PDB file of C-alpha atoms and ligand atoms in Angstrom:
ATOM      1  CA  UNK A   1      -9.360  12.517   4.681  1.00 94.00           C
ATOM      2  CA  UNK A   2      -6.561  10.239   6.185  1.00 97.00           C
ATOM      3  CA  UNK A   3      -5.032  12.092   8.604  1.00 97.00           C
ATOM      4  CA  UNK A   4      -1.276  11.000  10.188  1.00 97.00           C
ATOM      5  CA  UNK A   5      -1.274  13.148  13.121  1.00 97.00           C
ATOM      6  CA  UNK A   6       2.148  13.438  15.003  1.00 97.00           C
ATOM      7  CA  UNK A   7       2.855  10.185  14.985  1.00 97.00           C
ATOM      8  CA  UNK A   8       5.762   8.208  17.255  1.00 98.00           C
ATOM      9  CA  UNK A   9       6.584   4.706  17.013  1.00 98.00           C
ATOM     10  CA  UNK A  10       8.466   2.597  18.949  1.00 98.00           C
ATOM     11  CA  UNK A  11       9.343  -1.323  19.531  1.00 97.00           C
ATOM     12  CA  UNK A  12      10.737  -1.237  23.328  1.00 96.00           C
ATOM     13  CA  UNK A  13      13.416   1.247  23.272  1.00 95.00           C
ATOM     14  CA  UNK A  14      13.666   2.064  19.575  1.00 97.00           C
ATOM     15  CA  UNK A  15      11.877   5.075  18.691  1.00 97.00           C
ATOM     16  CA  UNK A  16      11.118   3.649  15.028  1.00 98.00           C
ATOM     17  CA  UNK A  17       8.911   6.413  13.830  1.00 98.00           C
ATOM     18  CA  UNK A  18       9.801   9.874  15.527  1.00 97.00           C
ATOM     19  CA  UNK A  19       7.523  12.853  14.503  1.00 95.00           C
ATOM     20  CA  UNK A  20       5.290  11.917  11.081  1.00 98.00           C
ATOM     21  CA  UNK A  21       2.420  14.201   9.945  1.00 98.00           C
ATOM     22  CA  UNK A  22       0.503  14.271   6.762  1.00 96.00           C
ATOM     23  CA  UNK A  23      -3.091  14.543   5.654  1.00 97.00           C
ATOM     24  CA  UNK A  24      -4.343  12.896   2.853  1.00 97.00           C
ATOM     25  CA  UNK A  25      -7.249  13.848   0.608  1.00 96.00           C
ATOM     26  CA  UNK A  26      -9.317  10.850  -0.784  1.00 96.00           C
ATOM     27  CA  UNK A  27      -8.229   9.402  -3.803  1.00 96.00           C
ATOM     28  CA  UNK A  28      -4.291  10.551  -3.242  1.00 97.00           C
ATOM     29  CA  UNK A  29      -1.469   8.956  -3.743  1.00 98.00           C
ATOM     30  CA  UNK A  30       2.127   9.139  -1.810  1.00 98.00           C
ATOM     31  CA  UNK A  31       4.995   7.046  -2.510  1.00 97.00           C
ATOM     32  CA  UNK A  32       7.006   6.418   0.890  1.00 98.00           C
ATOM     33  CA  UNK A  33      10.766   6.339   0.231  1.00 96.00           C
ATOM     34  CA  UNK A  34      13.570   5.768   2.551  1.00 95.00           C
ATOM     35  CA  UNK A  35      16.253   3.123   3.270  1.00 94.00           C
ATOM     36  CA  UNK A  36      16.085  -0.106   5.186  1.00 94.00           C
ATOM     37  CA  UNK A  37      14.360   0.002   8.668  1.00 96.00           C
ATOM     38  CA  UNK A  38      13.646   3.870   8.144  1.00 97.00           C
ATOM     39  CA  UNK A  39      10.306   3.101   9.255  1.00 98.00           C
ATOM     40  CA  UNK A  40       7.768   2.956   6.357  1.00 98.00           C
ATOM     41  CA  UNK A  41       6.167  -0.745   7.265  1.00 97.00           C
ATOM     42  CA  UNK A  42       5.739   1.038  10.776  1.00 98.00           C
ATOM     43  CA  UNK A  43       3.809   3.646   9.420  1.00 98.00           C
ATOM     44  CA  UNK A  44       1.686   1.455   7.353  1.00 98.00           C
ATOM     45  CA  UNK A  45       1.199  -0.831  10.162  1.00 97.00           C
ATOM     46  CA  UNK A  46       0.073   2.259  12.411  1.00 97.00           C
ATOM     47  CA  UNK A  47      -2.361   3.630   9.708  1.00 97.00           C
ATOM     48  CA  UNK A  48      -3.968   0.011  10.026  1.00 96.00           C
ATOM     49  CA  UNK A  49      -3.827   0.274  13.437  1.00 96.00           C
ATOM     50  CA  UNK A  50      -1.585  -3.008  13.649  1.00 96.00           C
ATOM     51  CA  UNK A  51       0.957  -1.244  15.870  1.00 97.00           C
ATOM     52  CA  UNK A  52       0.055   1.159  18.339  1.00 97.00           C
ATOM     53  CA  UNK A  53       1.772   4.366  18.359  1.00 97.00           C
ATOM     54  CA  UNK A  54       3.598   5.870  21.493  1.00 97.00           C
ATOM     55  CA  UNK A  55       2.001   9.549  20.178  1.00 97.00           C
ATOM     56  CA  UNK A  56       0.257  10.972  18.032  1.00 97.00           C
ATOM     57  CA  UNK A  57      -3.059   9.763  16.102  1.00 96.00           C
ATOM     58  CA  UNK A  58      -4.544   7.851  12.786  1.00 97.00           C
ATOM     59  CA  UNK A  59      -7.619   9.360  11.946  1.00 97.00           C
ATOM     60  CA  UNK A  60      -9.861   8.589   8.869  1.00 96.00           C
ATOM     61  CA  UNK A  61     -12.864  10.449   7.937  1.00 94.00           C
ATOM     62  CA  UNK A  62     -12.077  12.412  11.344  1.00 94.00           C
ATOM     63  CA  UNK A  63     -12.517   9.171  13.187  1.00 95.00           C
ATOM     64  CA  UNK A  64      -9.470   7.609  14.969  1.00 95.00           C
ATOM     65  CA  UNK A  65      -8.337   4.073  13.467  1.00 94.00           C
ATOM     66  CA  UNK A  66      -7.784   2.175  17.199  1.00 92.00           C
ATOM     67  CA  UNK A  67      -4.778   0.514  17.410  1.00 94.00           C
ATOM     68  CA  UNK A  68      -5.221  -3.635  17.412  1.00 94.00           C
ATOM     69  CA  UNK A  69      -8.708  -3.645  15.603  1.00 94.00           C
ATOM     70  CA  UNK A  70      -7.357  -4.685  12.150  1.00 94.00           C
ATOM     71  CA  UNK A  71     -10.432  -5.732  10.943  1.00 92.00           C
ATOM     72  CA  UNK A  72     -12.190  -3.295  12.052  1.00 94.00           C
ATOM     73  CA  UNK A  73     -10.175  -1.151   9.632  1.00 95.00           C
ATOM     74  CA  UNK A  74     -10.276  -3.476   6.440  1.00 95.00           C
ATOM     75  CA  UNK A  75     -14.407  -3.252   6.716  1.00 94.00           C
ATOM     76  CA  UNK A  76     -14.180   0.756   6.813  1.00 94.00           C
ATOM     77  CA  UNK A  77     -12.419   0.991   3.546  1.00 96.00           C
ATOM     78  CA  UNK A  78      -8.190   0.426   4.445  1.00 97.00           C
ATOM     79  CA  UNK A  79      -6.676  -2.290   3.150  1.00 95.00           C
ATOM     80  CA  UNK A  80      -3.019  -3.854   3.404  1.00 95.00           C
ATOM     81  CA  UNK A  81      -1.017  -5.547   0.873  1.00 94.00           C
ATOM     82  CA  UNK A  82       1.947  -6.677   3.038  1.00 92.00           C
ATOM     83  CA  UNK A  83       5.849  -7.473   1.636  1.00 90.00           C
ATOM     84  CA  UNK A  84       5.963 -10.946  -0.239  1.00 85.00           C
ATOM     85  CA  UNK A  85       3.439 -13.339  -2.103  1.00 73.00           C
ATOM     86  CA  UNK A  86       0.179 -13.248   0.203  1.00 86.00           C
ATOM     87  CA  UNK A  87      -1.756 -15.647  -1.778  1.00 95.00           C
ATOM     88  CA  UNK A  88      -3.213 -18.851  -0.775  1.00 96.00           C
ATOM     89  CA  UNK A  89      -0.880 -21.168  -2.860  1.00 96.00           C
ATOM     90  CA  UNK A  90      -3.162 -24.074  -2.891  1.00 97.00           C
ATOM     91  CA  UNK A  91      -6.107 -22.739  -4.155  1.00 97.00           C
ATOM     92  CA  UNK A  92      -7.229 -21.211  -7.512  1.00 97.00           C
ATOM     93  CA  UNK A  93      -7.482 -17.869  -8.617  1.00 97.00           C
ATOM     94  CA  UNK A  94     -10.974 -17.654  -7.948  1.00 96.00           C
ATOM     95  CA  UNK A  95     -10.991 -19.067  -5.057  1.00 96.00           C
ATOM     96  CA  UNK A  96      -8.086 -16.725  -3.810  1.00 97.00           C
ATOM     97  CA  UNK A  97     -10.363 -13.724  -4.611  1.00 96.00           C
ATOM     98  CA  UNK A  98     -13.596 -14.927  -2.964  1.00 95.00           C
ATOM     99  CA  UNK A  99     -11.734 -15.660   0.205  1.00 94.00           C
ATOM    100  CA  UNK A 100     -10.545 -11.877   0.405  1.00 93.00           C
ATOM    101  CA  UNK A 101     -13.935 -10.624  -0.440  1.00 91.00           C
ATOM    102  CA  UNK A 102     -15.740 -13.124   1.652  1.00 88.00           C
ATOM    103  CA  UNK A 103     -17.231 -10.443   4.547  1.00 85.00           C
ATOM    104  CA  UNK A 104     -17.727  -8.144   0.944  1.00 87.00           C
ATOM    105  CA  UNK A 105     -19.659  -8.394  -2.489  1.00 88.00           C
ATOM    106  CA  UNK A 106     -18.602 -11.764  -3.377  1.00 89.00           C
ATOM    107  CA  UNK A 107     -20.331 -10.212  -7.184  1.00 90.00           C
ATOM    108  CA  UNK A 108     -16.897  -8.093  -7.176  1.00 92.00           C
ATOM    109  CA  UNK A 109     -14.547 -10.937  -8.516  1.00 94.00           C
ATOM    110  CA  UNK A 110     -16.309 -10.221 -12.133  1.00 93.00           C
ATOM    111  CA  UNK A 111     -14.945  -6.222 -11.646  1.00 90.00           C
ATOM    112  CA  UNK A 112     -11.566  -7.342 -10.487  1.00 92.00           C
ATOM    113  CA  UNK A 113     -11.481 -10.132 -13.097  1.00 93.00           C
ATOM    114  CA  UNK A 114     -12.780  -7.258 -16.066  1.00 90.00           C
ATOM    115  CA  UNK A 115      -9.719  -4.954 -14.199  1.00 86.00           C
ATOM    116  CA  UNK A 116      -6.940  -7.558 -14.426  1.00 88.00           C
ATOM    117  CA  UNK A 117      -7.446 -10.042 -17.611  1.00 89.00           C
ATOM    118  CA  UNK A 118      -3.856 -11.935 -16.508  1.00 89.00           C
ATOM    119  CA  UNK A 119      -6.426 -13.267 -13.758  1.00 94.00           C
ATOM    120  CA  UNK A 120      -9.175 -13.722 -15.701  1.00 95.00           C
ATOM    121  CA  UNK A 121      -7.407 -15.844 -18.002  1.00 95.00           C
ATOM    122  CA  UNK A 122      -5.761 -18.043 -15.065  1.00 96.00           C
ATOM    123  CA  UNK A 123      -8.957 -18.158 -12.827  1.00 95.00           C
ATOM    124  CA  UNK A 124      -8.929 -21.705 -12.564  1.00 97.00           C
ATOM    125  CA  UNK A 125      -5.065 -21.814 -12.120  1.00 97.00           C
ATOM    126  CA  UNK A 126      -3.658 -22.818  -8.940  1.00 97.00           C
ATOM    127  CA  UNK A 127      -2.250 -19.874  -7.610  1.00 97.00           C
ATOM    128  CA  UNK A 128       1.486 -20.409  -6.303  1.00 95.00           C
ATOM    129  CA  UNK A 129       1.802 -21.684  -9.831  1.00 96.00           C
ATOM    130  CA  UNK A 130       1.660 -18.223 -11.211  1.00 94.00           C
ATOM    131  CA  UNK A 131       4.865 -16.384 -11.776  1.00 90.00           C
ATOM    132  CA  UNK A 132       5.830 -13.396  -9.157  1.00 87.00           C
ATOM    133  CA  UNK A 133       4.284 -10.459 -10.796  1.00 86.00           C
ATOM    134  CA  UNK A 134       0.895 -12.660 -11.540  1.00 90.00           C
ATOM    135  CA  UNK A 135       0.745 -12.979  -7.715  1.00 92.00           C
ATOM    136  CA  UNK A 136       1.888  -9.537  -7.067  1.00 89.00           C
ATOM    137  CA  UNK A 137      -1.079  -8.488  -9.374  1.00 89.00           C
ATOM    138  CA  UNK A 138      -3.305 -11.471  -7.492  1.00 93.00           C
ATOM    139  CA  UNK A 139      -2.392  -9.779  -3.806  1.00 93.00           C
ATOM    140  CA  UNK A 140      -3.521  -6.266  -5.436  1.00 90.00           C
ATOM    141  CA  UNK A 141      -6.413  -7.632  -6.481  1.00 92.00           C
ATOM    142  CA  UNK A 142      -7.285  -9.763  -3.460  1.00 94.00           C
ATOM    143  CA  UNK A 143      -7.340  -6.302  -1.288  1.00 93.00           C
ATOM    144  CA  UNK A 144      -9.597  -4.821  -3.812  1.00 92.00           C
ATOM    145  CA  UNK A 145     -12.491  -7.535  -3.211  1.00 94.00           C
ATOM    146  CA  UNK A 146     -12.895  -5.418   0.320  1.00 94.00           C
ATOM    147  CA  UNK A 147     -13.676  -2.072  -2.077  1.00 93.00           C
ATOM    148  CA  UNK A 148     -11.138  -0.271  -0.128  1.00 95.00           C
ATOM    149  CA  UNK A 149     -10.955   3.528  -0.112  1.00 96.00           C
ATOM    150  CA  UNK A 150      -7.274   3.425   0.715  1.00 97.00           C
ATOM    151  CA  UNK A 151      -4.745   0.688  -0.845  1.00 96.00           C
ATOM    152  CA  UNK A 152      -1.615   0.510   1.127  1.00 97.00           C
ATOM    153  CA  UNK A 153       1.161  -1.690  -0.296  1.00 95.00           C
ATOM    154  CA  UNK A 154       4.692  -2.379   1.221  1.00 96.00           C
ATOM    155  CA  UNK A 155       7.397  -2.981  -1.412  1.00 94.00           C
ATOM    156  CA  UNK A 156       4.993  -4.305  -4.415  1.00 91.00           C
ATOM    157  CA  UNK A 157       7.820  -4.306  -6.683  1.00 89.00           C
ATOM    158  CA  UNK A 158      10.445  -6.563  -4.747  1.00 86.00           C
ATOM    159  CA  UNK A 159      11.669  -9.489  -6.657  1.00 81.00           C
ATOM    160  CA  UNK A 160       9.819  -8.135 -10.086  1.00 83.00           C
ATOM    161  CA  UNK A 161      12.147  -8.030 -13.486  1.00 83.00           C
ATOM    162  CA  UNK A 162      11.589  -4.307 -14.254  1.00 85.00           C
ATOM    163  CA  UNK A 163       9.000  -4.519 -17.662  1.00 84.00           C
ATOM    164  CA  UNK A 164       6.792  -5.867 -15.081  1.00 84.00           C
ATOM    165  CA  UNK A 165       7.246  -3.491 -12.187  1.00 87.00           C
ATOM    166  CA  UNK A 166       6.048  -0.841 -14.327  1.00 87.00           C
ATOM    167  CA  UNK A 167       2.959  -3.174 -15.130  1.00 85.00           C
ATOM    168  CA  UNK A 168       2.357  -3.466 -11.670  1.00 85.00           C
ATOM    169  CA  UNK A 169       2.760   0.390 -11.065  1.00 90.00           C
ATOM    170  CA  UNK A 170       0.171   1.166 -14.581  1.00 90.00           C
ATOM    171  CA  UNK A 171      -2.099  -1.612 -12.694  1.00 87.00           C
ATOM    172  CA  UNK A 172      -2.539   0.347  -9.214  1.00 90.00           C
ATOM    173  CA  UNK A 173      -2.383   3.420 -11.067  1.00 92.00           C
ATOM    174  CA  UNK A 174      -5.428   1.909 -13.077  1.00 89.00           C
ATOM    175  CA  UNK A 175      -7.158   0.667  -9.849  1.00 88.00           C
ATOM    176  CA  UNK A 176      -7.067   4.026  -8.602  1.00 93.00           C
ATOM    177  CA  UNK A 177      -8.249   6.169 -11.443  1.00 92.00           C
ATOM    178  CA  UNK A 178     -11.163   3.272 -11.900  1.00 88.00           C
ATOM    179  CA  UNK A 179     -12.180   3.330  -8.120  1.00 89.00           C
ATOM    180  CA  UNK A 180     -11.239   6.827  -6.938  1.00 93.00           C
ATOM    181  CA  UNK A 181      -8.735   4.539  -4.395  1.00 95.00           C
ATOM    182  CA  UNK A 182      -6.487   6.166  -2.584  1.00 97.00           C
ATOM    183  CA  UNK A 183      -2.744   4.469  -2.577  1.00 97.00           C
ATOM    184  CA  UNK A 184      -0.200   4.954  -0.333  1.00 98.00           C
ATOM    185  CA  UNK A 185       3.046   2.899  -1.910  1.00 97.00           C
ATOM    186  CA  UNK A 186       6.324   1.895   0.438  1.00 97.00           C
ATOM    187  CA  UNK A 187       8.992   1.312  -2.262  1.00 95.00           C
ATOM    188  CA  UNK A 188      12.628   0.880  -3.135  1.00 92.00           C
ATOM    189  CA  UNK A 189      12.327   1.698  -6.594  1.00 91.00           C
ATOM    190  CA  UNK A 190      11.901   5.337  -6.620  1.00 92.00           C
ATOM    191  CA  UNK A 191      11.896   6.604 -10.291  1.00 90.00           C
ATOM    192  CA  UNK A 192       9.030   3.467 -11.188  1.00 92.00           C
ATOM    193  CA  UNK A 193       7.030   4.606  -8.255  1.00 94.00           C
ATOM    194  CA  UNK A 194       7.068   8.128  -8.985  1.00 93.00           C
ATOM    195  CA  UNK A 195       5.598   7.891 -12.174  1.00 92.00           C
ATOM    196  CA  UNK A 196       2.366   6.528  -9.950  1.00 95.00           C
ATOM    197  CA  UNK A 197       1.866   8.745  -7.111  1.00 97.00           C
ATOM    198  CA  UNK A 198       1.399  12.591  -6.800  1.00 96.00           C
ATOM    199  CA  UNK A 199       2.947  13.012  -3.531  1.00 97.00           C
ATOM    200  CA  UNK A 200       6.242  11.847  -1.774  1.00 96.00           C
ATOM    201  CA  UNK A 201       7.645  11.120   1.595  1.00 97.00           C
ATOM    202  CA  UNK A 202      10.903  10.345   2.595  1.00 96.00           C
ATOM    203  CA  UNK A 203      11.898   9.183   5.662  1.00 97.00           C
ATOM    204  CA  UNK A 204      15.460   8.693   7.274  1.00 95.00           C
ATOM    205  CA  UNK A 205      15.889   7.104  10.597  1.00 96.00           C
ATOM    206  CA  UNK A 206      12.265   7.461  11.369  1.00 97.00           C
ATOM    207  CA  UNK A 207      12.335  11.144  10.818  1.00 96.00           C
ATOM    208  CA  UNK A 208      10.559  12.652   7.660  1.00 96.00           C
ATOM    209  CA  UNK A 209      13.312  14.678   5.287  1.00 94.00           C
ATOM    210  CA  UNK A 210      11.436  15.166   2.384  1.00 93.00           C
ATOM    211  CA  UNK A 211       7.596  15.981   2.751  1.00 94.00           C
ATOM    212  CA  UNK A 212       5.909  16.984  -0.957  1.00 93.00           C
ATOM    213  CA  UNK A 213       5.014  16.542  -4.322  1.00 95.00           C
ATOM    214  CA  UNK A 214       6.635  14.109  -6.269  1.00 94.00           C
ATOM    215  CA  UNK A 215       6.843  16.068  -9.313  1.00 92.00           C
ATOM    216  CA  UNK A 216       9.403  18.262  -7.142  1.00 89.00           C
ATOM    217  CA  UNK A 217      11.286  14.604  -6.199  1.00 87.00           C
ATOM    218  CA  UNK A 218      11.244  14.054 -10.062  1.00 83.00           C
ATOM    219  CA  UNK A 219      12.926  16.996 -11.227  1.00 84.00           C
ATOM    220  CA  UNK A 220      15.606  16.531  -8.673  1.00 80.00           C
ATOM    221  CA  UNK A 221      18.422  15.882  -9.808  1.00 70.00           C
ATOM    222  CA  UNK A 222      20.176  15.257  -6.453  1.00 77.00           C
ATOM    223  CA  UNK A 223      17.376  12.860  -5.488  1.00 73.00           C
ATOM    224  CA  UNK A 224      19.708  10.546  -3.680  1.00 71.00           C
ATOM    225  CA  UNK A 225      20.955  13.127  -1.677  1.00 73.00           C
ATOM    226  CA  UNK A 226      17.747  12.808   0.447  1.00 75.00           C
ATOM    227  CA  UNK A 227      18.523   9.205   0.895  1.00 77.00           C
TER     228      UNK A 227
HETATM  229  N1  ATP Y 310       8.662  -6.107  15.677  1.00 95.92           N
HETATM  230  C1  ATP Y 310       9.750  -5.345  15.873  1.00 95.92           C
HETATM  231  N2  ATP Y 310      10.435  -5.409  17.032  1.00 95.92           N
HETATM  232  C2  ATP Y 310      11.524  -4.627  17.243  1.00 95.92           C
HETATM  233  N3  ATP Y 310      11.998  -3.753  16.347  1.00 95.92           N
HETATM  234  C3  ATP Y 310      11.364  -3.653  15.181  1.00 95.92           C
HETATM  235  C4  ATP Y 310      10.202  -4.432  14.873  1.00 95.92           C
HETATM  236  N4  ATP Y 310       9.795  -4.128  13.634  1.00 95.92           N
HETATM  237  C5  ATP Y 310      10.645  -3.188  13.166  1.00 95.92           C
HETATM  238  N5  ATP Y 310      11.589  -2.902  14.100  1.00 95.92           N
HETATM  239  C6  ATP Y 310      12.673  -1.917  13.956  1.00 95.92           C
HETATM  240  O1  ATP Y 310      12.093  -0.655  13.659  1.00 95.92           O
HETATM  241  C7  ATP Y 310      12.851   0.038  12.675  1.00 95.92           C
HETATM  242  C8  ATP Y 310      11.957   0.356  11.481  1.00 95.92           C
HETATM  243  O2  ATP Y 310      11.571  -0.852  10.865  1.00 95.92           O
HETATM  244  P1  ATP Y 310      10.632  -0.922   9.595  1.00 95.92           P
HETATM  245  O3  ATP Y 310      10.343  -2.354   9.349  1.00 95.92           O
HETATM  246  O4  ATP Y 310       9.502  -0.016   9.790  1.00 95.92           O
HETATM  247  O5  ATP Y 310      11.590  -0.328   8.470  1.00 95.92           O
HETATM  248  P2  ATP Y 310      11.428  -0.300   6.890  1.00 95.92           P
HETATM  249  O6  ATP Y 310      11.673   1.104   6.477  1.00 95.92           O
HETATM  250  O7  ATP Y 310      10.141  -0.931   6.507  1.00 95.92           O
HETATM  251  O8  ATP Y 310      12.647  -1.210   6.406  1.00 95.92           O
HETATM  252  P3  ATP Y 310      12.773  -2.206   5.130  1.00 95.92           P
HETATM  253  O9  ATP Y 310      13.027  -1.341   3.946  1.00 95.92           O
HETATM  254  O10 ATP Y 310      13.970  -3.036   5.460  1.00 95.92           O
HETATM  255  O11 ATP Y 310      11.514  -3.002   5.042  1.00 95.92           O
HETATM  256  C9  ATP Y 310      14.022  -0.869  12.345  1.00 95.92           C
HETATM  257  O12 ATP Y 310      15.139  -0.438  13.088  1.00 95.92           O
HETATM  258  C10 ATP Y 310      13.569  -2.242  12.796  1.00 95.92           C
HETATM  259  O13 ATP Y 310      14.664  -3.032  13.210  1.00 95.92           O
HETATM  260 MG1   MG Y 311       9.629  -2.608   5.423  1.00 95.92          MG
END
């Protein structure tokens, strides 16, 4: 289990994350949803323990993730695929995925490479001169090389032409039936991301306003009115 236990955030005086609560079993998957500085790359960067909350409690596997131990987090099973292109731009393909997997089973590039055959076919290409949704797919598979249990990405789809957003979603989607990984996606694009996950939370203002499944958030045809 991934437990979010009560959890309040704040940055000096801004209370950035107010009351949040949600278990997880392993291998689920929740789609975060909410507008600009609602709070959802806090509440990634609390479950990796990269910002310490104010209340409240990250647990995993009934252990508490301690705040400012990052690595400590990646080795038992979390990893974090922040907002952008984190690749190294220099360096090949290859080379991109050893790097990530170096404190892992190096032998895991072949899985990742078998998983993602864009990669495999531009192994020896440098990486920043891959297109944005080759990287995007790069990133994902550069925090699989630590075999994580839980996959958290912030905003995997920004800057993506939409055919391949939804190639990006099928790929994670993929990873996660392959792996058993659990994902837990921040994202703008709602209806792509929903196809991917089984479970939805909205947030507004830091506050959670819509807590469930996202088959519920699918049918809804007033969806926006939680935004
Ligand atoms: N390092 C920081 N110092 C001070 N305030 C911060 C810091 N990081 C975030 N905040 C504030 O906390 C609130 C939540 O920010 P957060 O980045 O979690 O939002 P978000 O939902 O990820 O937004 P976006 O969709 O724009 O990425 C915002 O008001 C933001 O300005
Ligand atoms: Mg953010």
């Amino acid at each position: 289990m991934l437990e979010i236990d009560h959890i309040k955030a704040r940055y000096g005086t801004l209370t950035a994350l107010h009351d949040v609560s949600i278990a997880l079993k392993p291998g689920a998957r929740l789609g975060v949803f909410g507008h600009n500085g609602a709070g959802k790359t806090t509440l990634l960067r609390c479950i990796m323990g990269a910002h310490a909350p104010a209340e409240g409690q990250i647990r995993f596997q009934g252990e508490e993730v301690p705040p400012g131990r990052v690595p400590e987090t990646v080795r038992r099973g979390i990893a974090f695929v922040p907002q952008g292109h984190n690749v190294f731009p220099n360096l090949s393909v290859e080379r991109n995925l050893h790097i990530s997997g170096l404190l892992f089973d190096q032998n895991f590039v072949r899985e990742v490479l078998k998983l993602f055959p864009v990669l495999d076919e531009r192994r020896s290409q440098r990486a920043g001169s891959m297109s944005g949704g080759e990287q995007q797919m790069l990133a994902l598979g550069m925090a699989l090389m630590t075999q994580p249990k839980w996959l958290l990405l912030d905003e995997p789809s920004t800057g993506l032409a939409p055919v391949i957003v939804r190639n990006v979603m099928a790929q994670m989607l993929k990873v996660s039936e392959a792996f058993g990984t659990g994902l837990i996606i921040v994202e703008q694009n709602v209806p792509a991301t929903l196809k991917v996950v089984d479970q939805a939370l909205i947030l507004k203002s830091g506050r959670p306003v819509f807590q469930g499944e996202a088959r519920e958030l699918a049918e809804k045809p007033d969806l926006w009115e939680w935004f």
